mmCIF file of C-alpha atoms in Angstrom:
data_model
loop_
_atom_site.group_PDB
_atom_site.id
_atom_site.type_symbol
_atom_site.label_atom_id
_atom_site.label_comp_id
_atom_site.label_asym_id
_atom_site.label_seq_id
_atom_site.Cartn_x
_atom_site.Cartn_y
_atom_site.Cartn_z
ATOM 1 C CA MET A 225 75.350 54.191 69.093
ATOM 2 C CA TYR A 226 73.708 56.919 71.163
ATOM 3 C CA ILE A 227 74.871 60.085 72.894
ATOM 4 C CA ALA A 228 73.287 59.886 76.506
ATOM 5 C CA GLY A 229 74.397 62.966 78.207
ATOM 6 C CA GLY A 230 77.931 64.414 78.856
ATOM 7 C CA GLY A 231 79.788 67.089 80.788
ATOM 8 C CA ALA A 232 81.792 70.206 80.020
ATOM 9 C CA VAL A 233 83.717 73.013 81.499
ATOM 10 C CA THR A 234 84.479 76.126 79.358
ATOM 11 C CA ALA A 235 84.806 79.973 79.562
ATOM 12 C CA ALA A 236 81.237 80.238 79.007
ATOM 13 C CA GLY A 237 79.942 77.824 81.718
ATOM 14 C CA LEU A 238 81.382 75.635 84.528
ATOM 15 C CA ASN A 239 79.272 72.599 83.588
ATOM 16 C CA ARG A 240 77.404 71.262 80.593
ATOM 17 C CA ARG A 241 74.130 73.087 81.089
ATOM 18 C CA GLN A 242 75.825 76.486 81.382
ATOM 19 C CA THR A 243 78.095 75.990 78.604
ATOM 20 C CA LEU A 244 75.247 74.846 76.114
ATOM 21 C CA ALA A 245 72.878 77.451 77.352
ATOM 22 C CA ALA A 246 75.547 80.173 76.461
ATOM 23 C CA ILE A 247 76.208 78.651 73.033
ATOM 24 C CA ARG A 248 72.456 78.637 72.463
ATOM 25 C CA ALA A 249 72.201 82.314 73.493
ATOM 26 C CA GLY A 250 75.225 83.267 71.277
ATOM 27 C CA PHE A 251 77.121 84.538 74.365
ATOM 28 C CA SER A 252 80.781 85.503 73.712
ATOM 29 C CA ALA A 253 83.121 84.524 76.566
ATOM 30 C CA TYR A 254 86.023 86.446 75.283
ATOM 31 C CA GLU A 255 88.289 88.721 77.294
ATOM 32 C CA GLU A 256 91.737 90.395 77.207
ATOM 33 C CA TYR A 257 94.718 88.568 78.434
ATOM 34 C CA LEU A 258 98.175 90.278 79.247
ATOM 35 C CA LEU A 259 101.045 88.511 77.712
ATOM 36 C CA ALA A 260 104.350 87.759 79.542
ATOM 37 C CA GLU A 261 106.138 88.733 76.195
ATOM 38 C CA PRO A 262 106.242 91.283 74.939
ATOM 39 C CA MET A 263 105.454 92.985 78.250
ATOM 40 C CA GLY A 264 102.258 94.810 78.357
ATOM 41 C CA GLU A 265 100.707 93.523 75.039
ATOM 42 C CA SER A 266 97.429 91.771 75.286
ATOM 43 C CA GLN A 267 95.598 89.153 73.358
ATOM 44 C CA ILE A 268 91.789 88.235 73.045
ATOM 45 C CA VAL A 269 91.211 84.814 74.654
ATOM 46 C CA SER A 270 88.447 82.698 76.038
ATOM 47 C CA ARG A 271 89.700 81.895 79.651
ATOM 48 C CA ILE A 272 87.895 80.046 82.231
ATOM 49 C CA PRO A 273 87.550 82.134 85.425
ATOM 50 C CA THR A 274 89.016 80.202 88.319
ATOM 51 C CA HIS A 275 90.926 80.330 91.590
ATOM 52 C CA TRP A 276 94.717 80.524 91.109
ATOM 53 C CA SER A 277 95.318 77.493 92.925
ATOM 54 C CA LEU A 278 93.606 75.454 90.495
ATOM 55 C CA ARG A 279 96.354 76.769 87.883
ATOM 56 C CA ALA A 280 99.200 75.984 90.023
ATOM 57 C CA THR A 281 100.954 74.318 87.093
ATOM 58 C CA ASP A 282 99.710 73.662 83.568
ATOM 59 C CA TRP A 283 99.588 69.955 84.338
ATOM 60 C CA ASP A 284 97.368 70.520 87.422
ATOM 61 C CA TRP A 285 95.021 72.942 85.317
ATOM 62 C CA LEU A 286 94.519 70.339 82.646
ATOM 63 C CA VAL A 287 93.752 67.539 85.233
ATOM 64 C CA ASN A 288 91.355 69.806 87.101
ATOM 65 C CA MET A 289 89.385 70.786 83.967
ATOM 66 C CA ALA A 290 89.089 67.100 82.548
ATOM 67 C CA ALA A 291 88.130 65.855 86.220
ATOM 68 C CA ARG A 292 85.424 68.576 86.623
ATOM 69 C CA ALA A 293 83.922 67.861 83.168
ATOM 70 C CA ILE A 294 83.970 63.980 83.866
ATOM 71 C CA MET A 295 82.142 64.463 87.170
ATOM 72 C CA ASP A 296 79.685 66.629 85.448
ATOM 73 C CA ALA A 297 79.044 63.880 83.059
ATOM 74 C CA VAL A 298 78.308 61.277 85.733
ATOM 75 C CA ALA A 299 76.792 63.424 88.278
ATOM 76 C CA SER A 300 73.318 62.614 87.325
ATOM 77 C CA ARG A 301 73.947 58.831 86.748
ATOM 78 C CA THR A 302 74.277 55.970 89.142
ATOM 79 C CA ALA A 303 76.283 53.960 86.602
ATOM 80 C CA ASP A 304 79.411 52.003 88.009
ATOM 81 C CA PRO A 305 82.548 53.686 86.671
ATOM 82 C CA ARG A 306 84.142 50.330 86.512
ATOM 83 C CA THR A 307 81.825 49.520 83.635
ATOM 84 C CA THR A 308 82.719 52.922 81.876
ATOM 85 C CA VAL A 309 85.467 53.158 79.542
ATOM 86 C CA LEU A 310 87.162 56.669 79.687
ATOM 87 C CA ILE A 311 88.759 57.747 76.356
ATOM 88 C CA LEU A 312 90.515 60.910 76.746
ATOM 89 C CA VAL A 313 91.918 62.870 73.787
ATOM 90 C CA LEU A 314 95.096 64.981 74.826
ATOM 91 C CA PRO A 315 96.522 68.250 73.208
ATOM 92 C CA GLU A 316 98.251 67.173 69.975
ATOM 93 C CA GLN A 317 101.725 65.827 70.436
ATOM 94 C CA PHE A 318 103.441 68.034 67.976
ATOM 95 C CA ARG A 319 102.587 71.143 70.131
ATOM 96 C CA ASN A 320 104.672 69.903 73.095
ATOM 97 C CA HIS A 321 102.113 71.484 75.363
ATOM 98 C CA ALA A 322 103.319 73.348 78.293
ATOM 99 C CA ALA A 323 101.566 70.861 80.688
ATOM 100 C CA PHE A 324 103.904 68.071 79.566
ATOM 101 C CA GLU A 325 107.264 69.845 79.750
ATOM 102 C CA GLU A 326 108.138 68.474 83.082
ATOM 103 C CA VAL A 327 105.699 65.534 83.487
ATOM 104 C CA HIS A 328 105.397 62.916 80.761
ATOM 105 C CA PRO A 329 101.836 62.707 79.406
ATOM 106 C CA SER A 330 101.731 58.928 79.890
ATOM 107 C CA GLY A 331 100.760 59.358 83.468
ATOM 108 C CA PHE A 332 98.199 62.045 82.614
ATOM 109 C CA LEU A 333 95.154 59.462 82.326
ATOM 110 C CA ASN A 334 95.917 57.993 85.633
ATOM 111 C CA ALA A 335 95.973 61.378 87.223
ATOM 112 C CA VAL A 336 92.676 62.474 85.736
ATOM 113 C CA MET A 337 91.058 59.199 86.741
ATOM 114 C CA LEU A 338 92.269 59.706 90.422
ATOM 115 C CA ALA A 339 91.017 63.142 90.389
ATOM 116 C CA SER A 340 87.686 62.000 88.951
ATOM 117 C CA GLY A 341 87.157 59.377 91.682
ATOM 118 C CA GLY A 342 87.668 56.328 89.372
ATOM 119 C CA PRO A 343 88.669 53.650 88.798
ATOM 120 C CA PHE A 344 87.217 53.307 85.272
ATOM 121 C CA HIS A 345 87.345 50.317 83.179
ATOM 122 C CA ALA A 346 90.657 48.748 82.415
ATOM 123 C CA ALA A 347 90.155 49.476 78.507
ATOM 124 C CA SER A 348 90.391 53.299 79.351
ATOM 125 C CA ARG A 349 93.133 55.110 77.515
ATOM 126 C CA ALA A 350 94.582 58.619 76.373
ATOM 127 C CA ILE A 351 94.955 59.237 72.679
ATOM 128 C CA ASP A 352 96.433 61.729 70.344
ATOM 129 C CA GLY A 353 95.010 63.436 67.353
ATOM 130 C CA GLY A 354 93.346 66.550 68.531
ATOM 131 C CA ALA A 355 89.631 67.470 68.333
ATOM 132 C CA ALA A 356 88.914 65.125 65.278
ATOM 133 C CA ALA A 357 90.244 62.162 67.174
ATOM 134 C CA SER A 358 87.125 62.029 69.148
ATOM 135 C CA ILE A 359 85.077 61.413 66.072
ATOM 136 C CA ALA A 360 87.659 59.174 64.350
ATOM 137 C CA VAL A 361 87.516 56.507 67.199
ATOM 138 C CA LEU A 362 83.688 56.357 67.024
ATOM 139 C CA ASP A 363 83.597 52.975 64.958
ATOM 140 C CA GLN A 364 86.150 51.469 67.439
ATOM 141 C CA LEU A 365 84.047 52.418 70.429
ATOM 142 C CA SER A 366 80.778 50.980 68.737
ATOM 143 C CA GLU A 367 82.479 47.674 68.715
ATOM 144 C CA MET A 368 83.877 48.169 72.233
ATOM 145 C CA LEU A 369 80.343 48.627 73.646
ATOM 146 C CA THR A 370 79.551 45.133 72.677
ATOM 147 C CA HIS A 371 82.195 43.651 75.042
ATOM 148 C CA PRO A 372 81.099 42.107 78.251
ATOM 149 C CA GLY A 373 81.633 44.443 81.229
ATOM 150 C CA VAL A 374 81.382 47.504 79.225
ATOM 151 C CA GLU A 375 78.112 49.496 79.577
ATOM 152 C CA ARG A 376 79.115 52.881 78.379
ATOM 153 C CA VAL A 377 82.116 54.975 77.026
ATOM 154 C CA LEU A 378 82.904 58.333 78.242
ATOM 155 C CA LEU A 379 84.743 60.039 75.130
ATOM 156 C CA GLY A 380 86.148 63.578 75.273
ATOM 157 C CA GLY A 381 89.260 65.807 75.426
ATOM 158 C CA VAL A 382 90.934 68.573 77.484
ATOM 159 C CA ASP A 383 92.987 71.432 76.197
ATOM 160 C CA SER A 384 94.181 74.913 76.707
ATOM 161 C CA LEU A 385 95.632 77.269 74.162
ATOM 162 C CA VAL A 386 95.716 80.035 76.834
ATOM 163 C CA ASN A 387 99.275 79.784 77.568
ATOM 164 C CA ASP A 388 102.295 81.673 76.560
ATOM 165 C CA LYS A 389 103.765 78.880 74.515
ATOM 166 C CA ASP A 390 100.925 78.265 72.196
ATOM 167 C CA ILE A 391 100.025 82.056 71.915
ATOM 168 C CA ASN A 392 103.599 82.883 70.878
ATOM 169 C CA ARG A 393 103.480 80.045 68.263
ATOM 170 C CA LEU A 394 100.169 81.114 66.817
ATOM 171 C CA ALA A 395 101.182 84.797 66.952
ATOM 172 C CA GLU A 396 104.455 84.018 64.772
ATOM 173 C CA ALA A 397 102.291 82.326 62.308
ATOM 174 C CA GLY A 398 99.898 85.224 61.932
ATOM 175 C CA ARG A 399 96.867 83.220 63.062
ATOM 176 C CA LEU A 400 95.576 85.014 66.052
ATOM 177 C CA LYS A 401 92.474 87.193 65.862
ATOM 178 C CA GLY A 402 93.342 91.006 66.449
ATOM 179 C CA SER A 403 92.951 94.424 65.074
ATOM 180 C CA ASP A 404 95.321 93.530 62.287
ATOM 181 C CA ASN A 405 93.777 90.067 61.521
ATOM 182 C CA ALA A 406 89.884 89.896 61.595
ATOM 183 C CA GLN A 407 90.031 86.244 60.377
ATOM 184 C CA GLY A 408 92.189 84.690 63.212
ATOM 185 C CA LEU A 409 91.438 82.348 65.956
ATOM 186 C CA VAL A 410 90.743 83.168 69.616
ATOM 187 C CA PRO A 411 92.750 80.784 72.056
ATOM 188 C CA GLY A 412 90.324 79.110 74.486
ATOM 189 C CA GLU A 413 90.397 76.287 76.933
ATOM 190 C CA ALA A 414 87.931 73.530 77.883
ATOM 191 C CA ALA A 415 87.195 69.918 78.635
ATOM 192 C CA ALA A 416 84.156 68.269 77.140
ATOM 193 C CA PHE A 417 82.886 64.654 77.200
ATOM 194 C CA VAL A 418 79.876 62.745 75.784
ATOM 195 C CA CYS A 419 78.657 59.637 77.247
ATOM 196 C CA LEU A 420 78.030 56.800 74.643
ATOM 197 C CA GLN A 421 75.758 53.904 74.816
ATOM 198 C CA SER A 422 74.661 50.963 72.566
ATOM 199 C CA ARG A 423 70.944 51.512 73.540
ATOM 200 C CA PRO A 424 69.128 54.684 73.925
ATOM 201 C CA ASP A 425 68.223 56.007 77.468
ATOM 202 C CA PRO A 426 65.236 58.325 77.228
ATOM 203 C CA LYS A 427 66.015 59.643 80.728
ATOM 204 C CA SER A 428 69.316 60.929 79.679
ATOM 205 C CA PRO A 429 69.890 64.496 78.902
ATOM 206 C CA GLY A 430 71.222 65.342 75.288
ATOM 207 C CA LEU A 431 70.004 62.188 73.730
ATOM 208 C CA ALA A 432 70.917 61.794 70.007
ATOM 209 C CA ALA A 433 71.881 58.781 67.660
ATOM 210 C CA ILE A 434 75.245 58.548 65.831
ATOM 211 C CA HIS A 435 74.671 56.759 62.537
ATOM 212 C CA GLY A 436 78.045 56.897 60.915
ATOM 213 C CA ALA A 437 81.527 58.472 61.318
ATOM 214 C CA GLY A 438 84.467 59.044 58.822
ATOM 215 C CA PHE A 439 87.965 60.442 58.991
ATOM 216 C CA ALA A 440 90.954 61.029 56.970
ATOM 217 C CA GLN A 441 94.432 62.788 57.157
ATOM 218 C CA GLU A 442 94.825 66.232 55.379
ATOM 219 C CA ALA A 443 98.269 66.575 53.841
ATOM 220 C CA ASP A 444 97.947 70.290 53.299
ATOM 221 C CA SER A 445 97.145 71.223 56.901
ATOM 222 C CA VAL A 446 97.454 74.746 58.535
ATOM 223 C CA LEU A 447 100.884 73.806 59.414
ATOM 224 C CA THR A 448 102.204 73.473 55.857
ATOM 225 C CA GLU A 449 102.638 76.182 53.210
ATOM 226 C CA ARG A 450 99.978 74.952 51.001
ATOM 227 C CA TYR A 451 96.283 75.694 51.253
ATOM 228 C CA SER A 452 93.924 72.707 51.717
ATOM 229 C CA GLN A 453 91.656 71.625 48.923
ATOM 230 C CA GLY A 454 89.332 69.962 51.429
ATOM 231 C CA LYS A 455 90.073 66.552 50.328
ATOM 232 C CA ALA A 456 90.401 64.951 53.624
ATOM 233 C CA LEU A 457 87.204 66.629 55.048
ATOM 234 C CA LEU A 458 85.266 65.481 51.993
ATOM 235 C CA SER A 459 86.478 61.952 52.367
ATOM 236 C CA ALA A 460 85.409 62.096 56.008
ATOM 237 C CA LEU A 461 81.994 63.416 55.152
ATOM 238 C CA GLN A 462 81.489 60.763 52.600
ATOM 239 C CA GLY A 463 82.712 58.118 55.125
ATOM 240 C CA ALA A 464 80.246 59.254 57.642
ATOM 241 C CA LEU A 465 77.472 58.873 55.153
ATOM 242 C CA ASN A 466 78.620 55.543 53.859
ATOM 243 C CA GLY A 467 78.358 53.965 57.314
ATOM 244 C CA THR A 468 74.795 54.831 57.862
ATOM 245 C CA GLY A 469 73.185 51.701 56.304
ATOM 246 C CA ASN A 470 69.464 52.378 56.213
ATOM 247 C CA GLY A 471 69.970 55.672 58.137
ATOM 248 C CA PRO A 472 69.691 59.309 56.952
ATOM 249 C CA ARG A 473 71.180 60.356 53.419
ATOM 250 C CA GLU A 474 72.837 63.530 52.252
ATOM 251 C CA PRO A 475 69.422 65.293 51.476
ATOM 252 C CA ASP A 476 68.276 64.595 54.834
ATOM 253 C CA ILE A 477 71.000 66.689 56.541
ATOM 254 C CA VAL A 478 69.640 69.929 57.725
ATOM 255 C CA PHE A 479 72.470 71.619 59.433
ATOM 256 C CA VAL A 480 76.145 71.388 60.417
ATOM 257 C CA VAL A 481 77.911 71.726 63.736
ATOM 258 C CA SER A 482 81.630 72.587 63.088
ATOM 259 C CA ASN A 483 84.698 73.394 65.277
ATOM 260 C CA GLY A 484 85.800 76.054 62.692
ATOM 261 C CA ASN A 485 87.581 78.599 64.545
ATOM 262 C CA GLY A 486 87.327 81.643 62.271
ATOM 263 C CA GLU A 487 90.717 81.289 60.604
ATOM 264 C CA ARG A 488 90.736 82.226 56.904
ATOM 265 C CA TYR A 489 92.300 78.756 56.236
ATOM 266 C CA SER A 490 89.579 76.767 57.922
ATOM 267 C CA GLY A 491 86.816 78.801 56.260
ATOM 268 C CA TRP A 492 88.306 78.125 52.703
ATOM 269 C CA GLU A 493 88.717 74.407 53.277
ATOM 270 C CA ALA A 494 85.266 73.784 54.745
ATOM 271 C CA ASN A 495 83.466 75.709 51.947
ATOM 272 C CA ILE A 496 85.393 73.736 49.217
ATOM 273 C CA ALA A 497 84.404 70.657 50.975
ATOM 274 C CA ARG A 498 80.974 71.281 51.311
ATOM 275 C CA SER A 499 80.278 72.603 47.819
ATOM 276 C CA ARG A 500 81.523 69.095 46.575
ATOM 277 C CA PHE A 501 79.694 67.014 49.359
ATOM 278 C CA TYR A 502 76.138 68.560 49.503
ATOM 279 C CA ARG A 503 74.774 68.115 46.116
ATOM 280 C CA THR A 504 71.109 68.479 47.160
ATOM 281 C CA ARG A 505 69.886 72.091 46.505
ATOM 282 C CA ARG A 506 69.338 74.025 49.832
ATOM 283 C CA GLU A 507 68.021 77.514 50.332
ATOM 284 C CA ILE A 508 70.466 77.738 53.317
ATOM 285 C CA LEU A 509 72.644 75.317 55.204
ATOM 286 C CA PRO A 510 72.657 76.551 58.914
ATOM 287 C CA ILE A 511 76.142 76.164 60.575
ATOM 288 C CA ALA A 512 76.741 76.122 64.455
ATOM 289 C CA TYR A 513 80.204 77.341 65.431
ATOM 290 C CA PRO A 514 80.682 76.813 69.295
ATOM 291 C CA ALA A 515 84.064 78.743 68.859
ATOM 292 C CA MET A 516 82.104 81.903 68.433
ATOM 293 C CA THR A 517 81.260 81.553 72.310
ATOM 294 C CA VAL A 518 84.396 79.597 73.827
ATOM 295 C CA GLY A 519 87.011 80.160 71.112
ATOM 296 C CA GLU A 520 89.442 77.278 69.752
ATOM 297 C CA VAL A 521 89.435 74.751 72.420
ATOM 298 C CA GLY A 522 91.671 72.197 70.733
ATOM 299 C CA ALA A 523 91.401 68.647 71.803
ATOM 300 C CA ALA A 524 87.948 69.257 73.473
ATOM 301 C CA GLY A 525 86.415 70.545 70.168
ATOM 302 C CA GLY A 526 85.073 67.098 68.921
ATOM 303 C CA ALA A 527 83.210 66.223 71.894
ATOM 304 C CA LEU A 528 81.825 69.649 72.241
ATOM 305 C CA ALA A 529 80.425 69.582 68.774
ATOM 306 C CA LEU A 530 78.652 66.342 69.542
ATOM 307 C CA LEU A 531 77.257 67.874 72.826
ATOM 308 C CA VAL A 532 75.949 70.927 70.814
ATOM 309 C CA ALA A 533 74.299 68.651 68.150
ATOM 310 C CA ALA A 534 72.622 66.637 70.774
ATOM 311 C CA ASP A 535 71.408 69.633 72.842
ATOM 312 C CA SER A 536 69.907 71.282 69.750
ATOM 313 C CA PHE A 537 67.492 68.338 69.250
ATOM 314 C CA THR A 538 66.465 67.850 73.111
ATOM 315 C CA ALA A 539 66.262 71.639 73.619
ATOM 316 C CA GLY A 540 64.256 72.246 70.447
ATOM 317 C CA TYR A 541 66.438 74.621 68.529
ATOM 318 C CA ALA A 542 67.719 72.299 65.879
ATOM 319 C CA PRO A 543 66.581 73.555 62.407
ATOM 320 C CA GLY A 544 65.821 69.836 61.484
ATOM 321 C CA PRO A 545 66.257 66.272 62.819
ATOM 322 C CA VAL A 546 69.548 65.486 61.270
ATOM 323 C CA ALA A 547 73.021 67.125 61.532
ATOM 324 C CA MET A 548 76.447 66.554 60.425
ATOM 325 C CA CYS A 549 79.302 67.237 62.766
ATOM 326 C CA GLU A 550 82.496 68.411 61.079
ATOM 327 C CA VAL A 551 85.672 68.357 63.104
ATOM 328 C CA ALA A 552 89.194 69.347 62.041
ATOM 329 C CA SER A 553 92.493 69.047 64.058
ATOM 330 C CA GLU A 554 95.434 71.415 63.834
ATOM 331 C CA ALA A 555 97.819 68.727 62.479
ATOM 332 C CA GLY A 556 95.470 67.536 59.842
ATOM 333 C CA LEU A 557 93.247 64.917 61.043
ATOM 334 C CA ARG A 558 89.642 65.611 59.686
ATOM 335 C CA ALA A 559 86.598 63.618 60.956
ATOM 336 C CA ALA A 560 82.719 63.832 60.511
ATOM 337 C CA ALA A 561 79.811 62.159 62.143
ATOM 338 C CA LEU A 562 76.238 62.049 61.105
ATOM 339 C CA VAL A 563 73.856 62.681 64.077
ATOM 340 C CA SER A 564 70.065 62.683 64.414
ATOM 341 C CA GLN A 565 67.282 63.337 66.813
ATOM 342 C CA VAL A 566 65.945 60.298 68.736
ATOM 343 C CA ARG A 567 62.270 60.228 68.287
ATOM 344 C CA SER A 568 60.128 58.609 71.241
ATOM 345 C CA SER A 569 58.457 55.280 70.357
#
């Protein structure tokens, strides 16, 4: 399966090209955000600059972000949307996101397709599971691409943690970055999508091959009272490698793209899992963290990691031809995808 372009909107850029350029440059799209409670307090966030009318409600804002990223993904293509399956990852259900307090999430996919100028293929659907869900469904999507009438899959997510409900929840758990917590997360918001095809398209931006994907559920997530031993992430990494067939192996992996958000918990978990998975001696294992630019973007983090990996190959800043994308969801889903550069014939 191949990544053949994509789209995004983040605090660092209003389209894929701007966002990826900002991440390449190490730009930080952080700013202070005034909280409603307690009055006068502020929090560092990564917030998309936009006209107030697009944020009339939290529902409207998520729809607008998703639609903009989808239109960015299809802008340079002449493909018929009716042959494109849209897979949309929503904010994890346990959060009871502010966007879905008054409108049920079951209607969200149709709202996004309408705003994006659909219709898309009838197999299109919205799924739960957070950032890692974008990687966990890759095997299913590979099989879907063999169905008659399906030419491509547009896979991604939309989310915003820049709302009082999520910020208060994270603050109560002591998980926010601040003067009293250097190892905390920065709430962000984004929509990101990758275009997947069964055959490579040399004319497409962000071309890369996906060789395998794995996923597992972590029992000791950040929402529990126990620290993770990295078992689920290790299982996901092994699953991604086991599905490669004659593709790259562990010694071939040169760098990692992670949706790690700066929390102490996620850093410990990833370090434990990597020490057990990467058995070949390396002088250094470079790791790209998009959250250093755009903050924690929730359900959009999986597709964004794939976009960064693909962009690093086509833009020439990857330290090598093979990468592992590691993605974790807040509720415990862990996923990994082995991605490589596509060499011209």
